[in-house]
PDB file of C-alpha atoms in Angstrom:
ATOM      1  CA  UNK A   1     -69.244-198.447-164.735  1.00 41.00           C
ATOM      2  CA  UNK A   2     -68.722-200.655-167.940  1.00 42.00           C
ATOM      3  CA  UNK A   3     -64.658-202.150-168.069  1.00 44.00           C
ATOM      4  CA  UNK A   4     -62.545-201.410-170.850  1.00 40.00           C
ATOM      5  CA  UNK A   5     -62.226-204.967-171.345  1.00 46.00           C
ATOM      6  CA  UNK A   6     -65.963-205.349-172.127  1.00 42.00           C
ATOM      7  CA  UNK A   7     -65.989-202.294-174.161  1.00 43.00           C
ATOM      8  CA  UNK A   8     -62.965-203.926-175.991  1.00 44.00           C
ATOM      9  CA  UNK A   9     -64.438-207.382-176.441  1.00 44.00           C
ATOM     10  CA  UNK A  10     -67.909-205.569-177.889  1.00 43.00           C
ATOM     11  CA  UNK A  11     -65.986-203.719-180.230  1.00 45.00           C
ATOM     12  CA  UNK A  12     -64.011-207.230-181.221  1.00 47.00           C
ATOM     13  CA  UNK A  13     -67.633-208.435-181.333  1.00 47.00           C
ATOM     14  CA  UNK A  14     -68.856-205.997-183.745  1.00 47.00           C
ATOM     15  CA  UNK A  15     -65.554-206.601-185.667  1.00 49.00           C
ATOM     16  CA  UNK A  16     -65.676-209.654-186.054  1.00 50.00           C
ATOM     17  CA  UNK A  17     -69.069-209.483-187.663  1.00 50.00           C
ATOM     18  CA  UNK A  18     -67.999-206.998-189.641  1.00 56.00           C
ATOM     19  CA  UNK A  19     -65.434-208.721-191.145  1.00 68.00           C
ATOM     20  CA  UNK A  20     -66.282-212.300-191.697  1.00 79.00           C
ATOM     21  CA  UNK A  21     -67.979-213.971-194.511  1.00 83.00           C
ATOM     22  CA  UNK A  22     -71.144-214.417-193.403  1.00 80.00           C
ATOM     23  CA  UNK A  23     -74.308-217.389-195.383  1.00 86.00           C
ATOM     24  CA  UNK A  24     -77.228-215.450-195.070  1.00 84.00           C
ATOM     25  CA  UNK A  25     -79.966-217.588-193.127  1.00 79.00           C
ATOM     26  CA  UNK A  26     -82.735-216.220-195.472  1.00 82.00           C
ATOM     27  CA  UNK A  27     -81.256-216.549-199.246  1.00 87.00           C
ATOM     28  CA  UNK A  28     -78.218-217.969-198.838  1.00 84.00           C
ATOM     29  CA  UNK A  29     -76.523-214.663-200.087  1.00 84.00           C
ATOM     30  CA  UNK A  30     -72.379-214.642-198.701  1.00 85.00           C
ATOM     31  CA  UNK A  31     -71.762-211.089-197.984  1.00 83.00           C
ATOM     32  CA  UNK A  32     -69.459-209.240-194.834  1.00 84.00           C
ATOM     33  CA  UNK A  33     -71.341-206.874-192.293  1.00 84.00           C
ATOM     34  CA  UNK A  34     -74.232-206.863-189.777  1.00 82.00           C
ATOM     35  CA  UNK A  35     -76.895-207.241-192.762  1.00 83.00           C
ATOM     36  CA  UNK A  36     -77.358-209.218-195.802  1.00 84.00           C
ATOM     37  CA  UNK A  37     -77.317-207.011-198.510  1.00 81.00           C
ATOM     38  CA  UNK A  38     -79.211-208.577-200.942  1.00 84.00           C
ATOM     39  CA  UNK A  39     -82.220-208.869-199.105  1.00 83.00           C
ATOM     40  CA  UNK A  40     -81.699-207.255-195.421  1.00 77.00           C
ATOM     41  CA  UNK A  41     -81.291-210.226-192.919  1.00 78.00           C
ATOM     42  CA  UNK A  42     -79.608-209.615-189.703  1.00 76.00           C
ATOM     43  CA  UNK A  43     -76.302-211.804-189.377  1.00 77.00           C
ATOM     44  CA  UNK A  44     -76.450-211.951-185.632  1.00 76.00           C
ATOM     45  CA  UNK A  45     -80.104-214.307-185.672  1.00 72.00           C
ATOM     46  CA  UNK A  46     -80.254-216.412-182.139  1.00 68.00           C
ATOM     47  CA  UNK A  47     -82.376-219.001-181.642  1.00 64.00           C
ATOM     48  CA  UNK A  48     -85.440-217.665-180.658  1.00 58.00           C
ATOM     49  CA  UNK A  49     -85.599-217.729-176.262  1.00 69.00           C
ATOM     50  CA  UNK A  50     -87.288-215.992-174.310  1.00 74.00           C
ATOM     51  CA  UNK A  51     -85.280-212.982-174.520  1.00 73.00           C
ATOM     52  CA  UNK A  52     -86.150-212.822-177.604  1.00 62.00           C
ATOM     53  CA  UNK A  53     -89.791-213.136-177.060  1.00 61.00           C
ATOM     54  CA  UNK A  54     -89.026-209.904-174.238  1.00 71.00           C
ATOM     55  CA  UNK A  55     -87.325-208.407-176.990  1.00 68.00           C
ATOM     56  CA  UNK A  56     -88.671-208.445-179.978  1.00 63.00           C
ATOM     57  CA  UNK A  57     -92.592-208.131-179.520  1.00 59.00           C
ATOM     58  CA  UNK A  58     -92.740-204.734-178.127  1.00 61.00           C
ATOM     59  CA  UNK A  59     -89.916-203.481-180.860  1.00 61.00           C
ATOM     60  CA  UNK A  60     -92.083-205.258-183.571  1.00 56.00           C
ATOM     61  CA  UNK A  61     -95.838-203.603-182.652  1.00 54.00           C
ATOM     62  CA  UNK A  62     -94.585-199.941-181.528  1.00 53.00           C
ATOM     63  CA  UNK A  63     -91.094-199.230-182.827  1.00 51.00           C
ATOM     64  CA  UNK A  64     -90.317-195.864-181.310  1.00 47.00           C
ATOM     65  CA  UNK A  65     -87.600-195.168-183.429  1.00 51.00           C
ATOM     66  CA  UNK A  66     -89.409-196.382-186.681  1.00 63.00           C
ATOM     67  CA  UNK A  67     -92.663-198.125-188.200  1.00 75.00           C
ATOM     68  CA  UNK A  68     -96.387-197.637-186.499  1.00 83.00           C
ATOM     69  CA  UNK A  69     -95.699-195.212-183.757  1.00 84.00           C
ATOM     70  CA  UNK A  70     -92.814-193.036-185.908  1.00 86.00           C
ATOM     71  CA  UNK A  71     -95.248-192.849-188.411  1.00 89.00           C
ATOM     72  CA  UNK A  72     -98.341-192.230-187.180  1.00 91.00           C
ATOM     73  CA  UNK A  73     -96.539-189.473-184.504  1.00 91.00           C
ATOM     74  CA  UNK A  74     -94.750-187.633-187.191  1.00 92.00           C
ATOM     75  CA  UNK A  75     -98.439-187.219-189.469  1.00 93.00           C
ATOM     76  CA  UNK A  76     -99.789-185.904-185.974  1.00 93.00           C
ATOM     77  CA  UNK A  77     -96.760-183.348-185.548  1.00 93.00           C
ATOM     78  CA  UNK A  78     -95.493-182.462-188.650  1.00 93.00           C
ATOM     79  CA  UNK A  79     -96.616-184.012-191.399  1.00 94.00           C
ATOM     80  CA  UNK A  80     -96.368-182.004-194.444  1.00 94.00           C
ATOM     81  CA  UNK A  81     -92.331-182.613-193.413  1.00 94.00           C
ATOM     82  CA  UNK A  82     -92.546-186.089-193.190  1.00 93.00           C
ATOM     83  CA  UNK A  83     -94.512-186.620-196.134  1.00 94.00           C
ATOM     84  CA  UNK A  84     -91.762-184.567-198.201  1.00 93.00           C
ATOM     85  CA  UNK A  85     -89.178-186.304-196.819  1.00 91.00           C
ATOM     86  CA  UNK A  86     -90.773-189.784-197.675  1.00 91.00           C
ATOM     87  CA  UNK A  87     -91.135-188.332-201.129  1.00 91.00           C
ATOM     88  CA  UNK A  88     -87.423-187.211-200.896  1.00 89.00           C
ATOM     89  CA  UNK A  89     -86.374-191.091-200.275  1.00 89.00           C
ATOM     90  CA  UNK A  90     -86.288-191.007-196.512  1.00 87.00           C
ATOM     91  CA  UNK A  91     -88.484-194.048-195.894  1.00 84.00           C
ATOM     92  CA  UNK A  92     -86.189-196.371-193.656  1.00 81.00           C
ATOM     93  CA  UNK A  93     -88.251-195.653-190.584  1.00 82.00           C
ATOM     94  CA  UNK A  94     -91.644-194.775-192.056  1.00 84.00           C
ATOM     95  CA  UNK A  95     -94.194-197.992-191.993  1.00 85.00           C
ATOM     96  CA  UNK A  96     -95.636-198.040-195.474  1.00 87.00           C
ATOM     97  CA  UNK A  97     -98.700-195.725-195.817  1.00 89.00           C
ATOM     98  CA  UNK A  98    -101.090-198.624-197.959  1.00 89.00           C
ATOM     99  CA  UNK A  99    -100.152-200.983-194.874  1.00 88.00           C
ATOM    100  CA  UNK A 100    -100.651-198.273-191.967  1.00 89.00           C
ATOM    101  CA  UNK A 101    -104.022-197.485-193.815  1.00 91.00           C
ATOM    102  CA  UNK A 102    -105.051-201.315-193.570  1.00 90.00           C
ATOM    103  CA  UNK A 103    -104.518-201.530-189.817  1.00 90.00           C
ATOM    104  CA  UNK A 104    -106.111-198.731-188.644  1.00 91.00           C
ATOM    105  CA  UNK A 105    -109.041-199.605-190.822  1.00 90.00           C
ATOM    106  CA  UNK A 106    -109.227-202.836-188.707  1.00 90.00           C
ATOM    107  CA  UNK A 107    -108.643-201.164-185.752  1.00 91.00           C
ATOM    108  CA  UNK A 108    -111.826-199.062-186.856  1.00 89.00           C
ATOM    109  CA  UNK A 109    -113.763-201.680-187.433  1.00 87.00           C
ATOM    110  CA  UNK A 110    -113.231-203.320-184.132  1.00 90.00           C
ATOM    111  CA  UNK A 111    -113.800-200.241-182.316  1.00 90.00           C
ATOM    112  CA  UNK A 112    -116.897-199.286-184.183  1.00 85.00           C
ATOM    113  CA  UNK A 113    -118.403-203.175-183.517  1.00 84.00           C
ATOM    114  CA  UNK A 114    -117.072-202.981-180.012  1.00 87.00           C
ATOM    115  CA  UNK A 115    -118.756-200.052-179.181  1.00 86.00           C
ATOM    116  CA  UNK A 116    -122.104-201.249-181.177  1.00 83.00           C
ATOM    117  CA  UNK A 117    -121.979-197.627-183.410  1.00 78.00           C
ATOM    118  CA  UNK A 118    -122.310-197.484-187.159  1.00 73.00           C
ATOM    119  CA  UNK A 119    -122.284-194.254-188.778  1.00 68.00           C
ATOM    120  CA  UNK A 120    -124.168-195.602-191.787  1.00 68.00           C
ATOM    121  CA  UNK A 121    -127.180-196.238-189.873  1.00 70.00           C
ATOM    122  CA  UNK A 122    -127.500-192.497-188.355  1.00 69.00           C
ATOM    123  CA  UNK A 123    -126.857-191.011-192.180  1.00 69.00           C
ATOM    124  CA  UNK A 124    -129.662-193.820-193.182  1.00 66.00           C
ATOM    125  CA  UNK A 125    -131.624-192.229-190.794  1.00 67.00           C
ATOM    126  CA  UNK A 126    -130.685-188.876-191.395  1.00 65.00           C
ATOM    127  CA  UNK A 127    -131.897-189.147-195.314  1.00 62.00           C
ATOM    128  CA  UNK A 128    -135.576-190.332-195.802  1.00 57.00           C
ATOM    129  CA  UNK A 129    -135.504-193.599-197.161  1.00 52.00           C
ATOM    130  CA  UNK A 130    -139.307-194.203-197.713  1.00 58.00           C
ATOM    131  CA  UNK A 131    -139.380-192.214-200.464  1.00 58.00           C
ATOM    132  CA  UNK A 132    -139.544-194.304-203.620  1.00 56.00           C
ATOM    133  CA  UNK A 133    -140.462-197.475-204.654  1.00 60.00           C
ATOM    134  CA  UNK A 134    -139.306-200.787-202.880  1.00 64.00           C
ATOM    135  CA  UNK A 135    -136.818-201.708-205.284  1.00 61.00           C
ATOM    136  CA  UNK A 136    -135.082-198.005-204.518  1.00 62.00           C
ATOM    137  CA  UNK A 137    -135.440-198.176-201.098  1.00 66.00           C
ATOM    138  CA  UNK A 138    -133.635-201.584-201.156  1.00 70.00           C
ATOM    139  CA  UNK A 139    -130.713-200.858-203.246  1.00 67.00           C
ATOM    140  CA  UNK A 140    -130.250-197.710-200.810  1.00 69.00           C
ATOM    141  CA  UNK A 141    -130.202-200.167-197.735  1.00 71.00           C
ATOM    142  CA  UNK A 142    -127.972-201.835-199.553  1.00 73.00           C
ATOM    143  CA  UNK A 143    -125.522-199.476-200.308  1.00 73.00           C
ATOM    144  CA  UNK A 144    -125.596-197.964-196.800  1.00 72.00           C
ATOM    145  CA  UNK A 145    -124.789-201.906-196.109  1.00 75.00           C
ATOM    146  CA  UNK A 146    -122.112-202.340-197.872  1.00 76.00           C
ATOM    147  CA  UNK A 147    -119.867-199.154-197.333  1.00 75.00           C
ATOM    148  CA  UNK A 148    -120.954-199.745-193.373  1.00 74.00           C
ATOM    149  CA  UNK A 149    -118.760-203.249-194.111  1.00 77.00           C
ATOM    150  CA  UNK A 150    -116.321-202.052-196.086  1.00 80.00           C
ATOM    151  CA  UNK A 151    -115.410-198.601-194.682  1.00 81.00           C
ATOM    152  CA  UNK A 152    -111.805-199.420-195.379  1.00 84.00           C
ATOM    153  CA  UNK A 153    -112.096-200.566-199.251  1.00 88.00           C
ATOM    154  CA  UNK A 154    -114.400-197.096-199.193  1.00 86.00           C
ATOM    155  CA  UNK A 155    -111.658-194.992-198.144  1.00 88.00           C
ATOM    156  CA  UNK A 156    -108.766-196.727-200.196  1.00 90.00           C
ATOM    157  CA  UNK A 157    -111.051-196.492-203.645  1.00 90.00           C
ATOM    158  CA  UNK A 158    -111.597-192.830-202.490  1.00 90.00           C
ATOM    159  CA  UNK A 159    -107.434-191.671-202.658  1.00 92.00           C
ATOM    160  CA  UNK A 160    -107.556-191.927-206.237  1.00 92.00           C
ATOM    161  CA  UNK A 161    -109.766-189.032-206.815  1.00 93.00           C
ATOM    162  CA  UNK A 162    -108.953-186.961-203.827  1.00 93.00           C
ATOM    163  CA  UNK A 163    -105.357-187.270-205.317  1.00 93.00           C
ATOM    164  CA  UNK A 164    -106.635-186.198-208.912  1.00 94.00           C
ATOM    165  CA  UNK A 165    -108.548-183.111-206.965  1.00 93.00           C
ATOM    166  CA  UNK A 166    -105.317-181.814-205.207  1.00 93.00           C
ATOM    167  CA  UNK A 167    -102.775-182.839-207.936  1.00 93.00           C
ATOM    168  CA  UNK A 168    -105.216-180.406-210.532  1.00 92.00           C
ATOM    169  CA  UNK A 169    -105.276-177.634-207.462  1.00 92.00           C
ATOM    170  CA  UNK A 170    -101.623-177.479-206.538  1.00 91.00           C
ATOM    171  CA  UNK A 171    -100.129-178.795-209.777  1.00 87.00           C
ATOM    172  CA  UNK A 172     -97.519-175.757-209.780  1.00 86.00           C
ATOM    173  CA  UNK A 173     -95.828-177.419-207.170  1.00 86.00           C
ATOM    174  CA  UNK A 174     -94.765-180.165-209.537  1.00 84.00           C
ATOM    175  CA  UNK A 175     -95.856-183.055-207.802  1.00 90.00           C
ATOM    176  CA  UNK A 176     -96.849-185.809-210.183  1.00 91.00           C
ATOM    177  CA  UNK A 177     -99.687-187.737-210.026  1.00 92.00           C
ATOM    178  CA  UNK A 178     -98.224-191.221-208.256  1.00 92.00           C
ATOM    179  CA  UNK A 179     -96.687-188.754-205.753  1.00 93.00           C
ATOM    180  CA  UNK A 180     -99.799-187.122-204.986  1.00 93.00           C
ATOM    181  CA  UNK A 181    -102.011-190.338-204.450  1.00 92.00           C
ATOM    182  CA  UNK A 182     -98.613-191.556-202.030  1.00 93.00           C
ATOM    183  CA  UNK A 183     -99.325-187.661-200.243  1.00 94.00           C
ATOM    184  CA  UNK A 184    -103.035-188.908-199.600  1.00 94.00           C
ATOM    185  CA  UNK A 185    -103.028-191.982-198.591  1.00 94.00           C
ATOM    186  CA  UNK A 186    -100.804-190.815-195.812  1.00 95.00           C
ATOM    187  CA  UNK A 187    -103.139-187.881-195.413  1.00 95.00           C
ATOM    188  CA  UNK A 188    -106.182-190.876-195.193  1.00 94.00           C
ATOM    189  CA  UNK A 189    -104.169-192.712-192.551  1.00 95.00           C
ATOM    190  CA  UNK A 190    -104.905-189.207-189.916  1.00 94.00           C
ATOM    191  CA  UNK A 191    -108.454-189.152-191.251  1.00 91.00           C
ATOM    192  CA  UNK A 192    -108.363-192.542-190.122  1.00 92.00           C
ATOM    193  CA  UNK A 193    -107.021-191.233-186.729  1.00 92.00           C
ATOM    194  CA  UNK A 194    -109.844-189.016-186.349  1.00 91.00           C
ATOM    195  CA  UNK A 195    -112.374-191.540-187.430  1.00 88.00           C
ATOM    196  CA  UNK A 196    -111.466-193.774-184.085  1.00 90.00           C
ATOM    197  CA  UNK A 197    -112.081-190.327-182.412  1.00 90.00           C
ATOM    198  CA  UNK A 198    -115.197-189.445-183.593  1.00 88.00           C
ATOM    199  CA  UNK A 199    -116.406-193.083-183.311  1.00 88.00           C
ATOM    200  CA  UNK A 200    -115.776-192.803-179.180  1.00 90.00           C
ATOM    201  CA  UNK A 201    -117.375-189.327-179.364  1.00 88.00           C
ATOM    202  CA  UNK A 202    -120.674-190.338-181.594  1.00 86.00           C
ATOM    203  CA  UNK A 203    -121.255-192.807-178.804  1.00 88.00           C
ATOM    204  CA  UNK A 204    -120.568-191.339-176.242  1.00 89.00           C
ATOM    205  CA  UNK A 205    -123.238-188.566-177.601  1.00 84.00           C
ATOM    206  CA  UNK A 206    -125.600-191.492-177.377  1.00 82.00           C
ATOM    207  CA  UNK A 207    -125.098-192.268-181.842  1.00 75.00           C
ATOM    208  CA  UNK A 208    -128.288-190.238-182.601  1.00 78.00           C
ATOM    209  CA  UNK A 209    -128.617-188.766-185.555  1.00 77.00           C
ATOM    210  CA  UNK A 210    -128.129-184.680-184.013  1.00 82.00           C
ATOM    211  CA  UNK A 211    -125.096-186.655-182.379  1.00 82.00           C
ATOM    212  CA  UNK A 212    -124.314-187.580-186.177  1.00 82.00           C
ATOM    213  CA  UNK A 213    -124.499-183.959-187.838  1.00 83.00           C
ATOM    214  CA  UNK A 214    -122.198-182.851-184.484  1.00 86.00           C
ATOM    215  CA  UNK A 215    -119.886-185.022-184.807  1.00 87.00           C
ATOM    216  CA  UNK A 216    -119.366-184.760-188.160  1.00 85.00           C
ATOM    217  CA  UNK A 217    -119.213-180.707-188.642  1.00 87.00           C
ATOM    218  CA  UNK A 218    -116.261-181.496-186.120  1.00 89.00           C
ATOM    219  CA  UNK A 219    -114.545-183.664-187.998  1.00 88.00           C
ATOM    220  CA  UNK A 220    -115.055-181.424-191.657  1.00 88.00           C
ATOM    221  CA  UNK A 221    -112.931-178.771-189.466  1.00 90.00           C
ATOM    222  CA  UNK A 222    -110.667-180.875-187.934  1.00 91.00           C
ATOM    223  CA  UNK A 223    -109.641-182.573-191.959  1.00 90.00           C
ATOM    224  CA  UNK A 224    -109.959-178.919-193.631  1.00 89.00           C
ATOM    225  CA  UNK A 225    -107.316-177.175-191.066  1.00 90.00           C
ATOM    226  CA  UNK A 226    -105.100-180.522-191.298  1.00 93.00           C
ATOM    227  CA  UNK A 227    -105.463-180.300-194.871  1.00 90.00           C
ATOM    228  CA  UNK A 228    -104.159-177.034-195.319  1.00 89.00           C
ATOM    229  CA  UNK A 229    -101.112-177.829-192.720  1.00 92.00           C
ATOM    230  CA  UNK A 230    -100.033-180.897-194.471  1.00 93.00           C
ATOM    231  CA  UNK A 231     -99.849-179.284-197.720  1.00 92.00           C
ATOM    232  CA  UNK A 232     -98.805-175.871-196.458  1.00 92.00           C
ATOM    233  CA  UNK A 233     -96.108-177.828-194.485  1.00 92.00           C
ATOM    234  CA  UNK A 234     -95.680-179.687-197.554  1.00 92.00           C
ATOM    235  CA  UNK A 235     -94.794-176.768-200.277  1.00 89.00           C
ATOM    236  CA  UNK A 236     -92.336-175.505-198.081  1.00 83.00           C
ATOM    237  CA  UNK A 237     -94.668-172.105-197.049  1.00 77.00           C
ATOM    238  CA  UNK A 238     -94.013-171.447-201.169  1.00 83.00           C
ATOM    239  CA  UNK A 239     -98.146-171.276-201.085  1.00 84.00           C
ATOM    240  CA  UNK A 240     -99.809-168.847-198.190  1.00 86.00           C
ATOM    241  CA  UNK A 241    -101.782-171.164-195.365  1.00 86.00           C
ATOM    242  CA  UNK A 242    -105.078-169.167-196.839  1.00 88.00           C
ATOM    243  CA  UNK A 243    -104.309-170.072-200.396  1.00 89.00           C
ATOM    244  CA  UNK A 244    -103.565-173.722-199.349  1.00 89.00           C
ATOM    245  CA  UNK A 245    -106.958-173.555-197.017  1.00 88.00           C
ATOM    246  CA  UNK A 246    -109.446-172.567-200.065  1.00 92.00           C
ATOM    247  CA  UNK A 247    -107.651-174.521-202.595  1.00 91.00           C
ATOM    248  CA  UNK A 248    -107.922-177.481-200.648  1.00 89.00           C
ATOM    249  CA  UNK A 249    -111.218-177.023-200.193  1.00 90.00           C
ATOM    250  CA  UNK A 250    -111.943-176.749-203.413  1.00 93.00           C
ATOM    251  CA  UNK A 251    -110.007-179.563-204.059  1.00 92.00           C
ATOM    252  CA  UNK A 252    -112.323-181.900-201.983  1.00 90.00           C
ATOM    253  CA  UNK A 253    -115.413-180.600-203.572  1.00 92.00           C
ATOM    254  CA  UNK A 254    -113.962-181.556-207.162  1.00 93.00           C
ATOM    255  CA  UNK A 255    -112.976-184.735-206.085  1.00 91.00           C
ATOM    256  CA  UNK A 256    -116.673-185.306-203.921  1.00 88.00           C
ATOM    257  CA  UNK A 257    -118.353-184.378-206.969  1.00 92.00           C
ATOM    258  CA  UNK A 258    -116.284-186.784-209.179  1.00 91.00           C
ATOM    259  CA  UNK A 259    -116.716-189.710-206.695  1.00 87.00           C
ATOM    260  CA  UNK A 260    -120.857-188.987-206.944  1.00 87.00           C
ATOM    261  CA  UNK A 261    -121.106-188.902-210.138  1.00 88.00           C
ATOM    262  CA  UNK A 262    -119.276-192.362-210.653  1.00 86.00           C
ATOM    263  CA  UNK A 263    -120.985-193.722-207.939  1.00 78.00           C
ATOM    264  CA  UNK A 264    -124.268-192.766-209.401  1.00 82.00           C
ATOM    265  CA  UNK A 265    -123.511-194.078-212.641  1.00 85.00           C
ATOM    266  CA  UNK A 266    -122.571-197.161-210.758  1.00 77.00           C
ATOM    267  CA  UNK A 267    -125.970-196.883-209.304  1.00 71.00           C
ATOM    268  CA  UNK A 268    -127.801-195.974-212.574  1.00 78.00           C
ATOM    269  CA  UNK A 269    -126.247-198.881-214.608  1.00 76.00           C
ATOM    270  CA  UNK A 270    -127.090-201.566-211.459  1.00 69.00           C
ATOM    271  CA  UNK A 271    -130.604-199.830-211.290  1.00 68.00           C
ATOM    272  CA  UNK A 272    -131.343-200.987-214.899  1.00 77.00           C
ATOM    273  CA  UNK A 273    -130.290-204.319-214.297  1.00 72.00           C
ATOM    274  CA  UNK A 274    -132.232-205.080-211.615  1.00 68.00           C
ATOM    275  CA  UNK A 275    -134.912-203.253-213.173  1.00 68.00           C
ATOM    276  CA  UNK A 276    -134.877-205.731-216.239  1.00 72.00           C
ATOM    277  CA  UNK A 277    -134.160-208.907-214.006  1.00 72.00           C
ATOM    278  CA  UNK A 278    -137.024-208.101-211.461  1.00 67.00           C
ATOM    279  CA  UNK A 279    -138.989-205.036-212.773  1.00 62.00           C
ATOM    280  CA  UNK A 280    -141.866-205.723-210.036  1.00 61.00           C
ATOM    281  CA  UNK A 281    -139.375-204.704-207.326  1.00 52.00           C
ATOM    282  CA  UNK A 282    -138.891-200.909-208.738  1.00 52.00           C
ATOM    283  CA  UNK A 283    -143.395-200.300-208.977  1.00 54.00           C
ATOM    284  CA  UNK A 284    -144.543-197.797-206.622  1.00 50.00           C
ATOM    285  CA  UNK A 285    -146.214-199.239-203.960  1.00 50.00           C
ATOM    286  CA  UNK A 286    -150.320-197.490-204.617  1.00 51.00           C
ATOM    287  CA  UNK A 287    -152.413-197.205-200.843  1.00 51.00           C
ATOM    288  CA  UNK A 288    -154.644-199.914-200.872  1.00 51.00           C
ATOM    289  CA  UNK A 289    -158.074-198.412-201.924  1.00 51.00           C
ATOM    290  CA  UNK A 290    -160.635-198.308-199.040  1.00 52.00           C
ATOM    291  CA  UNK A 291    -163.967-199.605-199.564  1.00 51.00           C
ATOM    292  CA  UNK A 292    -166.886-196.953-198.026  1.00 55.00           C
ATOM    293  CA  UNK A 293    -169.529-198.860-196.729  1.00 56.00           C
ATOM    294  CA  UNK A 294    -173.018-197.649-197.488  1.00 55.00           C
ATOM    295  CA  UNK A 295    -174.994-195.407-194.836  1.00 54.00           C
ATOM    296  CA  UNK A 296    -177.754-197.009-193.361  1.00 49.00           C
TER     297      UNK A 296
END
């Protein structure tokens, strides 16, 4: 049973923070209260024990109440809400979505290199690469390369369009543009989540390439149905779950199709420039001619 006396001396306690003029330890801000606020220091810092160590690790990485764990729980349960409400200006216990998106894409790429699985390398294999000439067959290896690296980067450059695909689909709903690339990056972040799962499930398929088109007809399911949640979630049931479904659908396609065609102007405008800088490297190989020798 806690005294009275205790419960009065942590109420003087809390008081007498309260009240006093406190020098922020951070910018040197004066201000009364349990935070600074000019920039949002505690005024109760302690020299840093092992109590603190006890403390503040655990509360820093998982934050129940707020950050990581809030975050990524609430896009798992309800997260056309959450996104509104984020949009609304309740972000106090939301981590930021740019930052979440970051993290898990490390945590991806460990996974992935822990478990010795690329995706890339099944799609390479998938798709005939020895079609072509050398030079074409290269730059493909190379591109599979790179976006195997840089899977993060990939999916960051990708929000812009998916947001312009979406934003043109549902712009009734009067979401600007800003707001709807915020709406998919957090969408991103649980494509992210399902990434990590379909990473454990390619290998443990044994990462062939018919454990590639599995997995990945999985996943297409698994984003289209959270899609039209989120959004459906989002508008407030304003737009039928149906209407949301084909429209985002739709959506993606525009958005695909928009990310191609940049990327294979990309492609074009690099394939001309290697093309003058090393033009040998883009001639079709010819089969060596055979020489018949003479019947005796």
């Amino acid at each position: 049973m806690i005294s009275v006396n205790s419960t009065k001396q942590s109420h003087h306690h809390h008081d007498h923070l309260t009240s006093e003029v406190v020098a922020c330890q951070n910018c040197d801000h004066e201000y009364t209260g349990r935070y600074c606020s000019q920039c949002g220091q505690r005024a109760d810092t302690h020299r840093i024990n092992w109590h603190y160590i006890w403390h503040e690790i655990p509360h820093s990485v998982w934050h129940v109440d707020h950050g990581i764990a809030y975050t990524l729980r609430q896009l798992i349960v309800r997260p056309g809400h959450t996104i509104r409400e984020f949009l609304e200006g309740k972000r106090v216990n939301h981590y930021r979505p740019l930052a979440l998106l970051l993290m898990l894409g490390a945590v991806l790429l460990f996974v992935q290199h822990g478990l010795g699985v690329s995706y890339m390398k099944a799609s390479q294999a998938m798709f005939d690469t020895k079609q072509g000439s050398a030079g074409a067959q290269a730059f493909q290896a190379q591109m599979f390369e790179w976006i195997d690296r840089n899977q993060t980067l990939v999916y960051i450059i990708m929000i812009p369009f998916f947001a312009f695909g979406n934003w043109l689909m549902f712009r009734r709903q009067r979401y600007n543009y800003p707001e709807m690339m915020v709406i998919q990056t957090f969408v991103t972040n649980f494509t992210m989540l399902i990434s990590l799962a379909i990473v454990v499930l390619f290998w443990a398929l044994g990462g062939s390439v018919e454990a590639y088109k599995t997995v990945m007809g999985v996943s297409l399911v698994v984003m289209f149905g959270y899609y039209a949640l989120t959004y459906y979630q989002l508008f407030q049931r304003r737009v039928g779950f149906f209407s949301v479904l084909w429209r985002s659908i739709v959506a993606y396609a525009i958005s695909y199709l928009l990310f191609i065609m940049l990327g294979m102007i990309g492609g074009l405008g690099y394939g001309i420039y290697s093309a003058v800088n090393n033009p040998s490297a883009f001639k079709s190989e010819k089969p060596a001619a055979t020489v018949q020798q003479p019947h005796k």
